[in-house]
Short mmCIF file of C-alpha atoms and ligand atoms in Angstrom, two decimals:
data_model
loop_
_atom_site.label_atom_id
_atom_site.label_comp_id
_atom_site.label_asym_id
_atom_site.label_seq_id
_atom_site.Cartn_x
_atom_site.Cartn_y
_atom_site.Cartn_z
CA UNK A 90 20.80 -10.83 9.02
CA UNK A 91 20.69 -7.72 9.12
CA UNK A 92 17.32 -5.76 7.68
CA UNK A 93 17.43 -3.95 4.89
CA UNK A 94 14.14 -4.02 4.41
CA UNK A 95 11.11 -1.77 5.27
CA UNK A 96 9.14 -3.99 8.19
CA UNK A 97 9.78 -5.01 10.62
CA UNK A 98 13.50 -3.49 11.02
CA UNK A 99 15.49 -3.56 13.24
CA UNK A 100 14.75 -1.60 17.31
CA UNK A 101 15.92 -0.62 19.57
CA UNK A 102 17.80 -2.80 22.83
CA UNK A 103 14.95 -0.14 25.34
CA UNK A 104 12.07 -1.40 22.99
CA UNK A 105 13.60 -4.99 22.86
CA UNK A 106 13.26 -5.05 26.18
CA UNK A 107 10.23 -4.71 26.42
CA UNK A 108 9.59 -7.57 23.88
CA UNK A 109 10.51 -10.10 26.39
CA UNK A 110 8.35 -9.30 29.25
CA UNK A 111 5.33 -10.41 30.01
CA UNK A 112 2.65 -8.78 28.82
CA UNK A 113 0.51 -6.87 31.55
CA UNK A 114 -3.60 -6.55 31.94
CA UNK A 115 -4.32 -2.92 30.49
CA UNK A 116 -8.72 -1.78 32.23
CA UNK A 117 -6.46 -0.13 34.11
CA UNK A 118 -6.11 3.62 35.22
CA UNK A 119 -1.34 2.50 34.45
CA UNK A 120 -2.62 1.23 31.22
CA UNK A 121 -4.45 4.59 30.07
CA UNK A 122 -1.66 7.12 31.02
CA UNK A 123 0.07 5.95 29.30
CA UNK A 124 -2.47 4.98 26.16
CA UNK A 125 -3.38 8.58 26.19
CA UNK A 126 0.35 10.16 26.50
CA UNK A 127 1.12 7.64 22.79
CA UNK A 128 -2.14 9.86 22.00
CA UNK A 129 -0.02 12.99 23.20
CA UNK A 130 3.17 13.03 21.42
CA UNK A 131 2.11 10.86 18.30
CA UNK A 132 0.03 13.87 17.82
CA UNK A 133 3.25 16.29 18.32
CA UNK A 134 5.21 14.25 16.25
CA UNK A 135 2.59 14.38 13.36
CA UNK A 136 1.84 18.73 14.38
CA UNK A 137 -1.75 17.69 13.99
CA UNK A 138 -3.92 20.79 15.51
CA UNK A 139 -4.65 20.47 19.67
CA UNK A 140 -8.26 19.44 18.59
CA UNK A 141 -7.39 16.85 16.25
CA UNK A 142 -6.38 13.08 18.24
CA UNK A 143 -5.01 9.56 17.39
CA UNK A 144 -6.53 6.30 17.53
CA UNK A 145 -4.38 2.76 17.96
CA UNK A 146 -6.19 -0.53 15.60
CA UNK A 147 -4.37 -3.42 16.51
CA UNK A 148 -4.32 -4.28 12.52
CA UNK A 149 -1.17 -4.30 10.58
CA UNK A 150 -1.32 -1.02 8.48
CA UNK A 151 -4.13 -1.88 5.56
CA UNK A 152 -6.01 -2.39 8.25
CA UNK A 153 -5.87 1.09 9.57
CA UNK A 154 -6.39 2.33 5.67
CA UNK A 155 -9.59 0.46 5.29
CA UNK A 156 -11.25 1.20 8.20
CA UNK A 157 -10.50 4.72 7.64
CA UNK A 158 -12.38 5.15 3.95
CA UNK A 159 -15.05 2.91 5.62
CA UNK A 160 -15.47 5.48 8.31
CA UNK A 161 -14.53 8.51 7.00
CA UNK A 162 -16.74 7.97 3.52
CA UNK A 163 -19.86 6.71 2.51
CA UNK A 164 -21.39 5.69 -1.09
CA UNK A 165 -22.43 9.74 -1.06
CA UNK A 166 -18.42 10.90 -1.45
CA UNK A 167 -16.77 10.30 -4.83
CA UNK A 168 -12.67 10.53 -4.38
CA UNK A 169 -9.88 10.96 -6.30
CA UNK A 170 -7.31 7.62 -5.50
CA UNK A 171 -3.22 8.68 -6.57
CA UNK A 172 -2.53 5.05 -7.72
CA UNK A 173 1.32 4.91 -8.30
CA UNK A 174 1.89 1.72 -7.01
CA UNK A 175 0.86 -1.54 -4.63
CA UNK A 176 -0.66 1.12 -2.13
CA UNK A 177 -2.30 3.22 -4.48
CA UNK A 178 -4.29 0.05 -5.43
CA UNK A 179 -4.86 -0.92 -2.17
CA UNK A 180 -7.04 2.22 -1.95
CA UNK A 181 -8.06 1.48 -4.96
CA UNK A 182 -9.83 -1.80 -3.92
CA UNK A 183 -10.47 -0.35 -0.42
CA UNK A 184 -12.79 2.02 -2.92
CA UNK A 185 -14.57 -1.44 -4.68
CA UNK A 186 -14.99 -3.74 -1.73
CA UNK A 187 -17.21 -0.38 0.09
CA UNK A 188 -18.65 0.57 -2.62
CA UNK A 189 -17.54 3.93 -2.48
CA UNK A 190 -17.02 6.45 -5.50
CA UNK A 191 -13.60 6.89 -6.95
CA UNK A 192 -11.46 7.93 -9.23
CA UNK A 193 -7.65 7.43 -9.79
CA UNK A 194 -4.64 9.66 -11.69
CA UNK A 195 -2.23 7.67 -11.64
CA UNK A 196 1.02 9.35 -12.52
CA UNK A 197 3.48 8.16 -15.26
CA UNK A 198 6.28 5.99 -14.68
CA UNK A 199 9.02 6.33 -11.38
CA UNK A 200 7.60 10.12 -11.08
CA UNK A 201 5.39 12.26 -8.50
CA UNK A 202 1.77 13.70 -9.37
CA UNK A 203 2.10 16.70 -11.02
CA UNK A 204 -0.34 19.71 -11.37
CA UNK A 205 -0.66 18.50 -15.13
CA UNK A 206 -2.50 15.23 -13.08
CA UNK A 207 -4.94 16.58 -11.50
CA UNK A 208 -5.85 19.31 -13.66
CA UNK A 209 -9.08 17.73 -14.70
CA UNK A 210 -9.89 17.79 -11.71
CA UNK A 211 -9.34 20.89 -9.75
CA UNK A 212 -12.48 22.73 -9.99
CA UNK A 213 -15.21 20.02 -10.16
CA UNK A 214 -17.10 20.36 -7.16
CA UNK A 215 -18.24 16.60 -8.06
CA UNK A 216 -15.35 15.38 -6.09
CA UNK A 217 -15.40 15.37 -1.95
CA UNK A 218 -12.46 13.71 -0.73
CA UNK A 219 -8.22 12.41 -1.74
CA UNK A 220 -6.29 9.55 -1.19
CA UNK A 221 -2.76 9.20 -0.60
CA UNK A 222 -0.57 7.36 -0.40
CA UNK A 223 2.89 10.12 0.85
CA UNK A 224 5.71 7.48 0.30
CA UNK A 225 4.78 4.72 -2.28
CA UNK A 226 6.96 2.95 -0.76
CA UNK A 227 5.95 -0.53 -3.79
CA UNK A 228 8.36 2.11 -6.05
CA UNK A 229 10.34 4.87 -3.27
CA UNK A 230 8.39 7.32 -4.53
CA UNK A 231 7.74 10.68 -2.41
CA UNK A 232 4.86 12.21 -3.25
CA UNK A 233 3.86 16.12 -3.00
CA UNK A 234 3.07 16.47 0.10
CA UNK A 235 2.27 20.65 -0.68
CA UNK A 236 0.31 20.58 -3.75
CA UNK A 237 -1.81 17.97 -3.00
CA UNK A 238 -1.87 20.07 0.22
CA UNK A 239 -3.76 23.11 -1.68
CA UNK A 240 -5.29 21.53 -4.53
CA UNK A 241 -7.24 20.01 -1.62
CA UNK A 242 -7.67 23.24 0.35
CA UNK A 243 -8.89 24.60 -3.18
CA UNK A 244 -11.61 21.73 -3.69
CA UNK A 245 -12.32 21.23 -0.08
CA UNK A 246 -11.72 18.16 -0.42
CA UNK A 247 -10.99 15.64 2.79
CA UNK A 248 -6.80 14.53 2.48
CA UNK A 249 -6.38 11.26 3.80
CA UNK A 250 -2.05 10.77 3.58
CA UNK A 251 -1.35 7.78 3.65
CA UNK A 252 2.44 8.22 6.45
CA UNK A 253 3.23 4.85 6.61
CA UNK A 254 6.89 5.13 5.27
CA UNK A 255 6.82 8.51 5.36
CA UNK A 256 5.89 9.30 9.63
CA UNK A 257 9.14 9.87 10.69
CA UNK A 258 11.46 10.14 7.54
CA UNK A 259 9.71 13.29 5.66
CA UNK A 260 8.95 15.96 7.17
CA UNK A 261 5.43 17.19 7.74
CA UNK A 262 2.98 18.49 9.49
CA UNK A 263 -1.03 17.67 9.97
CA UNK A 264 -2.62 21.05 10.49
CA UNK A 265 -0.47 22.95 8.22
CA UNK A 266 -0.35 20.38 5.67
CA UNK A 267 -4.28 20.79 6.56
CA UNK A 268 -4.91 16.82 7.07
CA UNK A 269 -7.61 15.60 7.48
CA UNK A 270 -6.44 11.75 8.56
CA UNK A 271 -3.32 10.61 8.84
CA UNK A 272 -2.03 6.93 9.20
CA UNK A 273 1.69 5.52 9.57
CA UNK A 274 2.46 1.85 11.99
CA UNK A 275 3.34 0.40 14.11
CA UNK A 276 6.78 -1.84 11.98
CA UNK A 277 8.55 1.40 9.85
CA UNK A 278 9.86 3.94 11.20
CA UNK A 279 8.35 3.51 14.82
CA UNK A 280 10.65 0.17 14.69
CA UNK A 281 8.55 -2.05 16.51
CA UNK A 282 6.55 -4.92 15.95
CA UNK A 283 4.00 -4.93 13.04
CA UNK A 284 0.52 -5.65 14.63
CA UNK A 285 -0.08 -1.49 14.75
CA UNK A 286 -1.12 1.21 12.98
CA UNK A 287 -1.93 4.47 14.01
CA UNK A 288 -5.01 7.16 13.14
CA UNK A 289 -4.54 11.04 13.67
CA UNK A 290 -7.15 12.32 12.52
CA UNK A 291 -8.16 15.66 12.22
CA UNK A 292 -11.84 17.51 13.93
CA UNK A 293 -13.66 17.66 10.56
CA UNK A 294 -12.15 13.84 10.11
CA UNK A 295 -13.93 12.85 13.98
CA UNK A 296 -17.19 15.05 12.76
CA UNK A 297 -17.24 12.62 9.55
CA UNK A 298 -17.01 9.70 11.55
CA UNK A 299 -19.83 10.56 14.04
CA UNK A 300 -21.95 11.97 11.18
CA UNK A 301 -22.79 7.91 9.80
CA UNK A 302 -22.63 5.20 10.98
CA UNK A 303 -19.64 2.18 9.61
CA UNK A 304 -21.64 -0.72 9.00
CA UNK A 305 -18.54 -2.75 11.82
CA UNK A 306 -18.44 -3.64 14.51
CA UNK A 307 -14.13 -4.67 15.39
CA UNK A 308 -14.13 -1.08 12.67
CA UNK A 309 -15.86 1.64 15.04
CA UNK A 310 -14.19 4.16 14.86
CA UNK A 311 -17.66 6.17 16.40
CA UNK A 312 -16.57 3.54 19.58
CA UNK A 313 -12.51 3.77 18.90
CA UNK A 314 -12.84 7.86 19.90
CA UNK A 315 -15.14 7.15 22.92
CA UNK A 316 -12.82 4.49 24.60
CA UNK A 317 -10.01 6.85 23.73
CA UNK A 318 -10.56 9.48 25.42
CA UNK A 319 -10.29 7.73 28.58
CA UNK A 320 -7.05 6.34 26.97
CA UNK A 321 -8.65 2.25 26.51
CA UNK A 322 -9.58 0.57 23.78
CA UNK A 323 -13.26 -1.12 22.32
CA UNK A 324 -11.49 -4.39 22.12
CA UNK A 325 -7.91 -6.71 23.29
CA UNK A 326 -5.72 -4.55 21.39
CA UNK A 327 -2.27 -5.59 20.93
CA UNK A 328 -0.95 -4.62 24.40
CA UNK A 329 2.85 -5.10 24.20
CA UNK A 330 3.42 -3.29 21.44
CA UNK A 331 1.27 -1.34 22.78
CA UNK A 332 4.01 -0.10 25.24
CA UNK A 333 7.23 -0.73 22.64
CA UNK A 334 5.39 2.48 20.63
CA UNK A 335 4.89 4.08 24.38
CA UNK A 336 8.98 3.60 25.04
CA UNK A 337 9.94 4.39 21.21
CA UNK A 338 7.89 7.62 21.28
CA UNK A 339 9.72 8.56 24.24
CA UNK A 340 13.02 7.65 23.62
CA UNK A 341 12.60 9.61 20.37
CA UNK A 342 11.54 12.80 22.40
CA UNK A 343 14.16 12.98 24.69
CA UNK A 344 16.71 12.28 21.69
CA UNK A 345 15.45 16.00 20.43
CA UNK A 346 12.45 14.88 19.27
CA UNK A 347 10.77 14.03 15.47
CA UNK A 348 13.43 16.61 13.85
CA UNK A 349 16.11 15.18 15.18
CA UNK A 350 14.87 11.74 13.52
CA UNK A 351 14.32 12.33 10.86
CA UNK A 352 17.16 14.35 10.34
CA UNK A 353 18.44 10.93 11.07
CA UNK A 354 16.62 8.49 8.89
CA UNK A 355 17.11 11.12 6.19
CA UNK A 356 21.37 11.17 7.22
CA UNK A 357 20.98 7.65 6.80
CA UNK A 358 19.70 7.43 3.44
CA UNK A 359 22.25 10.01 2.41
CA UNK A 360 25.09 7.95 3.09
CA UNK A 361 23.84 5.21 1.34
CA UNK A 362 22.99 7.04 -2.24
CA UNK A 363 26.42 8.56 -1.42
CA UNK A 364 27.88 5.04 -1.46
CA UNK A 365 26.59 3.70 -4.15
CA UNK A 366 27.59 5.88 -7.38
CA UNK A 367 30.04 2.65 -8.73
CA UNK A 368 27.70 -0.10 -9.00
CA UNK A 369 26.08 -1.42 -11.45
CA UNK A 370 21.94 0.56 -9.72
CA UNK A 371 20.37 2.83 -11.67
CA UNK A 372 18.10 4.67 -9.28
CA UNK A 373 14.71 4.75 -11.15
CA UNK A 374 13.24 7.50 -8.42
CA UNK A 375 12.38 11.17 -9.98
CA UNK A 376 11.56 11.87 -6.28
CA UNK A 377 13.20 10.14 -3.03
CA UNK A 378 11.77 9.90 0.58
CA UNK A 379 13.83 9.36 3.36
CA UNK A 380 12.59 5.98 3.63
CA UNK A 381 14.27 3.58 0.73
CA UNK A 382 15.70 3.51 -2.35
CA UNK A 383 14.45 1.68 -5.65
CA UNK A 384 17.32 0.34 -7.11
CA UNK A 385 17.52 -1.40 -11.25
CA UNK A 386 20.52 -3.76 -10.58
CA UNK A 387 21.65 -3.75 -15.00
CA UNK A 388 23.86 -6.68 -14.68
CA UNK A 389 21.77 -9.57 -12.91
CA UNK A 390 17.70 -9.79 -12.08
CA UNK A 391 16.85 -7.97 -8.12
CA UNK A 392 14.47 -11.51 -7.48
CA UNK A 393 18.69 -13.55 -7.66
CA UNK A 394 19.91 -10.77 -5.27
CA UNK A 395 17.62 -10.11 -3.07
CA UNK A 396 17.77 -14.47 -2.85
CA UNK A 397 21.73 -14.32 -2.52
CA UNK A 398 22.34 -11.75 -0.62
CA UNK A 399 20.25 -13.10 2.25
CA UNK A 400 21.25 -16.34 1.85
CA UNK A 401 24.82 -16.04 1.37
CA UNK A 402 25.95 -12.56 2.97
CA UNK A 403 22.54 -12.80 5.61
CA UNK A 404 21.05 -9.41 4.66
CA UNK A 405 18.37 -8.80 3.77
CA UNK A 406 16.96 -6.24 1.17
CA UNK A 407 13.77 -4.93 0.40
CA UNK A 408 11.83 -7.98 -2.60
CA UNK A 409 9.68 -5.93 -4.79
CA UNK A 410 5.90 -7.91 -6.09
CA UNK A 411 4.03 -7.39 -8.93
CA UNK A 412 5.14 -6.91 -12.05
CA UNK A 413 8.88 -5.28 -11.03
CA UNK A 414 9.69 -8.35 -9.02
CA UNK A 415 13.07 -8.75 -10.95
CA UNK A 416 13.95 -6.07 -12.43
CA UNK A 417 13.00 -3.37 -8.62
CA UNK A 418 14.91 -3.93 -5.08
CA UNK A 419 15.16 -1.01 -2.71
CA UNK A 420 17.42 -0.60 0.65
CA UNK A 421 15.20 0.65 3.71
CA UNK A 422 17.05 3.66 5.38
CA UNK A 423 14.31 3.43 8.62
CA UNK A 424 14.87 1.30 11.37
CA UNK A 425 17.88 1.46 14.69
CA UNK A 426 20.58 1.04 11.05
CA UNK A 427 23.98 2.91 10.38
CA UNK A 428 25.98 4.20 8.36
CA UNK A 429 28.43 1.36 9.47
CA UNK A 430 25.98 -0.90 8.16
CA UNK A 431 25.15 0.42 5.37
CA UNK A 432 29.77 -0.43 5.35
CA UNK A 433 28.26 -3.55 5.43
CA UNK A 434 25.49 -3.69 3.21
CA UNK A 435 28.44 -1.86 -0.36
CA UNK A 436 31.16 -4.16 1.02
CA UNK A 437 28.79 -7.40 0.11
CA UNK A 438 27.76 -4.88 -3.10
CA UNK A 439 31.47 -4.89 -3.92
CA UNK A 440 32.26 -8.57 -3.61
CA UNK A 441 29.70 -9.51 -5.71
CA UNK A 442 30.99 -7.41 -8.52
CA UNK A 443 34.29 -8.70 -7.76
CA UNK A 444 32.76 -12.85 -7.88
CA UNK A 445 31.90 -11.57 -10.90
CA UNK A 446 28.29 -11.92 -10.50
CA UNK A 447 26.16 -7.88 -10.65
C1 PLP B 180 4.02 -0.74 5.00
C2 PLP B 180 2.71 0.38 4.41
C3 PLP B 180 1.07 0.01 3.85
C4 PLP B 180 0.75 -1.27 5.01
O1 PLP B 180 1.45 -1.98 4.51
P1 PLP B 180 0.81 -3.23 5.69
O2 PLP B 180 1.53 -4.59 5.69
O3 PLP B 180 -0.84 -2.99 5.99
O4 PLP B 180 1.01 -2.96 7.02
C5 PLP B 180 0.03 1.03 3.65
N1 PLP B 180 1.12 1.34 2.58
C6 PLP B 180 2.24 1.99 2.75
C7 PLP B 180 2.06 3.52 1.87
C8 PLP B 180 3.69 1.14 3.56
O5 PLP B 180 4.88 1.21 3.08
#
């Protein structure tokens, strides 16, 4: 199968080779070294300040979304949540479950957040934090990080950025943007199996975590930070995936670092977007991220197109859930894909056109 979803995605040969081996015992100085290097490289690629910390949570991206909100905020906070799709909605659900007061900001369909969207909340000292999925992957919208960052600085808000599908795809400078919590996951552009999510935390976020006692055993980040300082985790982590992440981070470093990787993904996206002209699809986002292109087919249901590509062409594109399931599908540009793979997908689209199916 050729995989154009947004995760899990194709891994490189060096990452897959680790998956074929036995998983080693991990309470050892050798594994601690790997973890400390993972933390160092994550901080480097996120462009975090020296006093930032990185935590590796065994669980998918949503685990880090929930753990960060639970540990960094309390009932005394009031959060602004950018809700432009299913991942924004997930932050809303997390606030509801943990009784953290919040107000939603819902951008217009297919649009990013504007300064007009933020204006009603500007200068209101009730608000203490802002949560955003910088690439709202469900709709393929990249929000304006500079705008949000300036707003958070002006209003002294704790800035939580779910960059789960944006890390390694779009430029992010954690320290310059004054981001307090930056999240990513193993199965997106890190192109490893699912099962680990990563949080990079500013000093301010770490201080907040230590300032209150969270009611959770597994998601107690005080304990994760204490253990992480010596390259360990409170419980058995997904050891094999952490070794794969290590390999992947080293490979990126060797191939020119985070800038070169972002450039590679951006080129993969541009190449695809230049080749779909003339096909009966509408690009539905006014602010495209590099990780994914959301498309509305004008002549076929998106769900039918997904099915035919899967069963007859052995290609996975990414279907949408919820209210846009039949209208929108997405093509991912992350993982070990090349422009030649784009050509294979475009050839399938052209064949469908010839058959009169699109
Ligand atoms: C993939 C993704 C997540 C996490 O989803 P999981 O299925 O829990 O890994 C969260 N936010 C965004 C923006 C994502 O793209």
